[in-house]
Coordinates of C-alpha atoms and ligand atoms in Angstrom, one line a residue:
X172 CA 26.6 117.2 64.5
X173 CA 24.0 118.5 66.3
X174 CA 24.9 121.4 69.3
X175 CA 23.5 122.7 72.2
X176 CA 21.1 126.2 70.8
X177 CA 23.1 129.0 71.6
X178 CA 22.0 131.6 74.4
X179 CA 20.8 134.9 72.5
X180 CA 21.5 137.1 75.7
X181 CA 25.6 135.9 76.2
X182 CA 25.9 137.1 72.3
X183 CA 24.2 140.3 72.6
X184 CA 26.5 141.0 75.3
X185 CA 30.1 140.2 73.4
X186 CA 30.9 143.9 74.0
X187 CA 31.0 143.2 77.8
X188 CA 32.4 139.9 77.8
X189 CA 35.3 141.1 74.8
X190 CA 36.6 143.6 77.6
X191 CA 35.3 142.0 80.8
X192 CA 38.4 139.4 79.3
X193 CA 40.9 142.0 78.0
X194 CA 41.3 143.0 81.4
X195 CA 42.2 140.1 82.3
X196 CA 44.5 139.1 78.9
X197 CA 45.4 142.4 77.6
X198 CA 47.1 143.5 74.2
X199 CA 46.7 141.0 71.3
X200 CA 45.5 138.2 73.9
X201 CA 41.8 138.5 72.6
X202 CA 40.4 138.1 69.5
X203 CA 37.3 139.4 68.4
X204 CA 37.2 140.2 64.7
X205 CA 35.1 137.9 62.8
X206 CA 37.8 137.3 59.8
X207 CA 40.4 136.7 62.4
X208 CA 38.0 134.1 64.3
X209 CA 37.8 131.9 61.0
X210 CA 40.9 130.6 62.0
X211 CA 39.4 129.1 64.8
X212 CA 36.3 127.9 63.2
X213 CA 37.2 124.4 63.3
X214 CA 39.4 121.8 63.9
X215 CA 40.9 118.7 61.8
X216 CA 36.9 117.7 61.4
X217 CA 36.3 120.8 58.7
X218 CA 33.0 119.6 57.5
X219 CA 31.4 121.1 60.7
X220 CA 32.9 125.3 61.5
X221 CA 31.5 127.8 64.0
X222 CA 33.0 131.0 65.1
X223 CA 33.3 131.4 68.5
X224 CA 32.2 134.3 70.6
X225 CA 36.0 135.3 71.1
X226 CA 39.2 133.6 71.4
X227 CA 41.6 134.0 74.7
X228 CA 45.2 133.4 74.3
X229 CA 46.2 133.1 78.0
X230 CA 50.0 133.1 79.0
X231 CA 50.3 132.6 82.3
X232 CA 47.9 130.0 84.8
X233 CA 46.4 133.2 86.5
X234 CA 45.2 134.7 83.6
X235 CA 43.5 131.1 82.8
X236 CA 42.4 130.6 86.3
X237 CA 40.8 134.2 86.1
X238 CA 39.3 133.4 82.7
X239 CA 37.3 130.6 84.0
X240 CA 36.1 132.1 87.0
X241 CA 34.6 134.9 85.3
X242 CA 33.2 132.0 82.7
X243 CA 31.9 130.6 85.3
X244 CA 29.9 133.8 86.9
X245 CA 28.5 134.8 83.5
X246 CA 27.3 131.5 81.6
X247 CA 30.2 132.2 79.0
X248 CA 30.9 128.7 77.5
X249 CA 34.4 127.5 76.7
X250 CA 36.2 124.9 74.6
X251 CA 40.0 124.6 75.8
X252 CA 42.0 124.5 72.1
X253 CA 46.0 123.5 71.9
X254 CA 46.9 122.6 68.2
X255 CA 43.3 122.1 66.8
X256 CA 44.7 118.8 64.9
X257 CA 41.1 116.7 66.7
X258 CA 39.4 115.1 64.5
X259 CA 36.7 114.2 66.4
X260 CA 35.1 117.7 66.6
X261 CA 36.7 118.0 70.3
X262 CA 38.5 121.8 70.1
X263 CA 34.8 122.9 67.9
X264 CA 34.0 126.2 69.4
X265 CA 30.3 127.0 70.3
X266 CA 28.5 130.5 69.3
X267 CA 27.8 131.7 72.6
X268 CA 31.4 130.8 74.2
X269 CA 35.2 131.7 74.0
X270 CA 37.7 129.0 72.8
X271 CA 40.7 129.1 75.3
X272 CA 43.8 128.6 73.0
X273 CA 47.1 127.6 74.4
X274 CA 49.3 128.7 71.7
X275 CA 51.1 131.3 73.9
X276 CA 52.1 128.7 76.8
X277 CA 54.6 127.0 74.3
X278 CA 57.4 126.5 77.4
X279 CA 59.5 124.1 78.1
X280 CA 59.8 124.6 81.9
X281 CA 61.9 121.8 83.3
X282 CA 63.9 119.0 82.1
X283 CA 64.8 116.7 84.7
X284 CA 67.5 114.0 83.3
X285 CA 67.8 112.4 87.1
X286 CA 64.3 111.8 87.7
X287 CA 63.6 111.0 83.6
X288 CA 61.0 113.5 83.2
X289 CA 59.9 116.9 81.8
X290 CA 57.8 119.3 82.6
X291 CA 56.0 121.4 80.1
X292 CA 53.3 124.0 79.2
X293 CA 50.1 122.9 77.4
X294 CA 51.0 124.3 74.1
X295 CA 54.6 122.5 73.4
X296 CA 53.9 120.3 70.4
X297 CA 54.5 116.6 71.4
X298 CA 57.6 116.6 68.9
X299 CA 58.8 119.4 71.1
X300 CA 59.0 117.5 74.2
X301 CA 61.5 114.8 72.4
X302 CA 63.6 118.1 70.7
X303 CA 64.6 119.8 74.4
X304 CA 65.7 116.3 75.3
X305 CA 67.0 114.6 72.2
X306 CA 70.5 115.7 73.1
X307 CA 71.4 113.6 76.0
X308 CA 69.8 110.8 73.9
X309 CA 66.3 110.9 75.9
X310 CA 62.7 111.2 73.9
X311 CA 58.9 111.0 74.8
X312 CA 57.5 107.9 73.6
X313 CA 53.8 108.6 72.8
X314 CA 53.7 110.0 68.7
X315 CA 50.7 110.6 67.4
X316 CA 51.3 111.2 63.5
X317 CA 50.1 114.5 64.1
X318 CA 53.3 114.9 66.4
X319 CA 55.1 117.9 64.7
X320 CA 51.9 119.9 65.3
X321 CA 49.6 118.3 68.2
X322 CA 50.3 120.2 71.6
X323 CA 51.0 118.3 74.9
X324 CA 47.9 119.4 76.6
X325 CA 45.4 118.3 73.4
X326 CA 47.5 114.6 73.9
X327 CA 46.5 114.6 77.2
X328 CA 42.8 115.6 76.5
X329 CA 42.7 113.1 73.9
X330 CA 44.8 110.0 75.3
X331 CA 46.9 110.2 72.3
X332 CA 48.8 107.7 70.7
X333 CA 50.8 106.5 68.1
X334 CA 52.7 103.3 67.1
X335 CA 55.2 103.5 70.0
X336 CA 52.2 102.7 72.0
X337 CA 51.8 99.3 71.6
X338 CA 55.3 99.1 73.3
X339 CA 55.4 102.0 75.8
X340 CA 51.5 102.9 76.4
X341 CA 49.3 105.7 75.4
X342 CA 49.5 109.1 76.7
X343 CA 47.7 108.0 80.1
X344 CA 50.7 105.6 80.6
X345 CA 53.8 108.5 80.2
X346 CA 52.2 110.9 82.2
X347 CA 53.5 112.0 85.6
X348 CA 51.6 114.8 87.1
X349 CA 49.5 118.0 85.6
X350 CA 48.3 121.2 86.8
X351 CA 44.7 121.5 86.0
X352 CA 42.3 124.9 86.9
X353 CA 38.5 124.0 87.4
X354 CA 35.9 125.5 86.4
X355 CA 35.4 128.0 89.2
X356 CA 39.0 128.9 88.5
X357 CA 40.6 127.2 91.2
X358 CA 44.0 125.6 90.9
X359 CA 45.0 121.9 91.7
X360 CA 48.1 119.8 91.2
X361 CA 47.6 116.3 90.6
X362 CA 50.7 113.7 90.2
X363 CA 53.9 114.8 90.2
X364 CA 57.6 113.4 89.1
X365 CA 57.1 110.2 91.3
X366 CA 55.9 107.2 89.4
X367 CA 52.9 106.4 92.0
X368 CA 51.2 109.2 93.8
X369 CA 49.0 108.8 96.8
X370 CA 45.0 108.4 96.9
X371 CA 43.1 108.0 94.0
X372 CA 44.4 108.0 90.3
X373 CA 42.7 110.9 89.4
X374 CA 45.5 111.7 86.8
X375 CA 44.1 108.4 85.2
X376 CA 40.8 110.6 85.1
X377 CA 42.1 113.5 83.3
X378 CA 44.0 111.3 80.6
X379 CA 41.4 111.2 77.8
X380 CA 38.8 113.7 79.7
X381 CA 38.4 116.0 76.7
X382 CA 38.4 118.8 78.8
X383 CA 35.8 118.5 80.1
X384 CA 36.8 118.2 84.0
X385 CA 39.6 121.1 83.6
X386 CA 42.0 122.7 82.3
X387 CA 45.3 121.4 82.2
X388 CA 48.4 124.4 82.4
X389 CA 50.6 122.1 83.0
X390 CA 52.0 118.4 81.9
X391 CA 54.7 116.4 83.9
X392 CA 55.9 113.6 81.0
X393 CA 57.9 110.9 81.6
X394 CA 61.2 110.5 79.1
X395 CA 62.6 107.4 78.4
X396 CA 66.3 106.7 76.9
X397 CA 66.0 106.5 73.3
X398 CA 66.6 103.1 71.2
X399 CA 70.5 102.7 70.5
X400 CA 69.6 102.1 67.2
X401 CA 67.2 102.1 64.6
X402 CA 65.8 101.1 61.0
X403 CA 63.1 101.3 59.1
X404 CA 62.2 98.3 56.6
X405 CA 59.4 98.0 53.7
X406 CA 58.7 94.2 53.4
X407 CA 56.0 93.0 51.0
X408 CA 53.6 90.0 52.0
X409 CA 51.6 87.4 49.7
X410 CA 48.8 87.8 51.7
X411 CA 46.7 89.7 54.8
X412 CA 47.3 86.5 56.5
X413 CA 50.8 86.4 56.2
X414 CA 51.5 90.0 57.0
X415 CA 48.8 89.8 59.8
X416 CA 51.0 87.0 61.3
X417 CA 54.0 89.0 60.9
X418 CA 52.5 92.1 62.8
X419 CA 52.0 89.4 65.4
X420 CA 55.1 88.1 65.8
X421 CA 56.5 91.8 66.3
X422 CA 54.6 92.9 68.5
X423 CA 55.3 89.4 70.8
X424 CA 58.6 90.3 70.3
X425 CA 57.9 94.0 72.1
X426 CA 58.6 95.6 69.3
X427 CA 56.3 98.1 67.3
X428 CA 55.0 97.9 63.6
X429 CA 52.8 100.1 61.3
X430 CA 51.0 98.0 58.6
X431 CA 49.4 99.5 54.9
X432 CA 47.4 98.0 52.8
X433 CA 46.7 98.6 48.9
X434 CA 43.1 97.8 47.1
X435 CA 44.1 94.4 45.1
Ligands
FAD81 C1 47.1 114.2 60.3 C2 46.6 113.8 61.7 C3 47.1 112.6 62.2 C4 46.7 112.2 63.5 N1 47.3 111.1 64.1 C5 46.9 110.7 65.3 C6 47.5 109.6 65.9 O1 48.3 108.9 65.3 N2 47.1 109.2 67.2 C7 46.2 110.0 67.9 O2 45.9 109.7 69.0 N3 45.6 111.1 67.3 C8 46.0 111.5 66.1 N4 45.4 112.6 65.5 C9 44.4 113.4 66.3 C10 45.0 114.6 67.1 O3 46.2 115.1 66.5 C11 45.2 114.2 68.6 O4 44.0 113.9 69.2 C12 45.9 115.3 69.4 O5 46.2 114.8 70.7 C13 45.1 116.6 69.4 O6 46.0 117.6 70.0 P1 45.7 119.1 69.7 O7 46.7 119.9 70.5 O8 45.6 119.4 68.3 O9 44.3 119.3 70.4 P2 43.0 120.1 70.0 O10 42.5 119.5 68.7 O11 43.2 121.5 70.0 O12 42.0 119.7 71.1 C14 41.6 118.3 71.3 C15 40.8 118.2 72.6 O13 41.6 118.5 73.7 C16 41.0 119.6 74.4 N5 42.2 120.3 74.9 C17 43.2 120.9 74.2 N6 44.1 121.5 75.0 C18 43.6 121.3 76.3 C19 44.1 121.7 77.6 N7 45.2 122.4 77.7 N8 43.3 121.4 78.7 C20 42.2 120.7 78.5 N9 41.7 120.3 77.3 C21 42.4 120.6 76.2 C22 40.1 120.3 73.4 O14 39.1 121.0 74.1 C23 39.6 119.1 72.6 O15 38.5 118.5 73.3 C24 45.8 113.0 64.2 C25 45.3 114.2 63.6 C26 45.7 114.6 62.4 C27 45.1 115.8 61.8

């Protein structure tokens, strides 16, 4: 994987930056010793690791909206991180920049039976959204098989789906509204808990952005009643054919299968 060559003068300066951004996140909020960093070195892609310049752990919007505009004065560089389960590279950090994690915006804010949706911070796992609703029988379709550990706001980043998707749609498709900070640091709201907002989709933008047009601090999801029953079965096949046809025939049917396959 090749990477842009880091800037010599934003690393000699770490001392400035490390408390330009405690000021901003105080107490345990930023980390800057290197053992600590390894943790953050990577993501599910391990072959390729770099420690970043620092790590942020933000807990509010205003700290991340002040994180970025002061990013975006000095240069620093930053790669938004919610679970690190990518494995695509996508939450890598970069030598000369911070990576923003969102482990400490882990809230459920609002569940909202009437209007079938919940809203969340960026660092609820996706399993987490279906726990705070499980028990008035409601879940969140989208599940990624990394769902016990893959945050809401990497799903989002990513388009993330799982084999409930062929039914119900990926990410882009259960999403409602988010809050998103730019990189100057300025806040926007796009969406909401309506199905169809005005103007132009940019929420269909965001979906699968990689972070790369914003933040996101907040994720509107829509939750859907869960199935009134359920069961899993294990069928062999003679051949590909044949279980290729079965696949088929489910998925016609609107339902959703997983298929595995064993060298002969
Ligand atoms: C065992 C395993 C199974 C997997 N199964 C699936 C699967 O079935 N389907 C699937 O789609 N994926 C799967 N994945 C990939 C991965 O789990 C998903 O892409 C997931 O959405 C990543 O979420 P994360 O919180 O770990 O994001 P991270 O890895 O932390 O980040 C992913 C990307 O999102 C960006 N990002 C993270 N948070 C934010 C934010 N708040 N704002 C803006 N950008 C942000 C990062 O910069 C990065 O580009 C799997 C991974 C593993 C390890």
């Amino acid at each position: 994987m090749l990477m842009p060559p880091p800037d010599p003068a934003l690393i000699a300066d770490k001392a400035r930056h490390v408390a330009a951004l405690r000021a901003i996140v105080p107490g345990e909020g930023v980390i800057d010793d290197d053992a600590a960093l390894g943790a953050y070195e990577c993501d599910a892609l391990t072959a390729h690791t770099q420690r970043p310049l620092a790590v942020v752990l933000p807990s509010t919007t205003a700290q991340v909206s002040a994180i970025l505009a002061y990013c975006n004065r000095t240069g620093l560089k930053i790669v938004p991180r919610g679970a690190g389960t990518s494995l695509s590279g996508g939450s890598l950090p970069l030598a000369d920049g911070i990576v923003l994690g969102f482990g400490k915006m882990n809230r459920v804010l609002e569940v909202d039976f009437d209007n079938r949706c919940a809203v969340v911070q960026p660092g609820v796992t996706n399993l987490g959204v279906t726990n705070a609703v499980k028990y008035r029988g409601f879940y969140y379709a989208p599940d990624p098989s990394s769902q016990i550990a893959c945050s809401i706001g990497g799903n989002v980043a990513e388009n993330s789906g799982g084999v409930h998707c062929l039914k119900y749609g990926l990410t882009t498709n259960n999403l409602l509204g988010v809050e998103l900070v730019l990189t100057d640091g300025s806040v926007v709201r796009l969406g909401g808990k309506g199905m169809d907002g005005p103007g132009l989709d940019l929420l269909g933008v965001v979906a699968g952005s990689e972070g790369m047009l914003g933040v996101v601090t907040e994720v509107t999801v829509r939750i859907l009643p869960a199935p009134e029953s359920r069961r899993a079965l294990l069928i062999g096949f003679a051949s590909v054919e044949a279980a290729g046809a079965c696949v088929a025939e489910t998925i016609a049917a609107g339902s959703a299968i997983r298929s595995m396959s064993r060298p002969c």
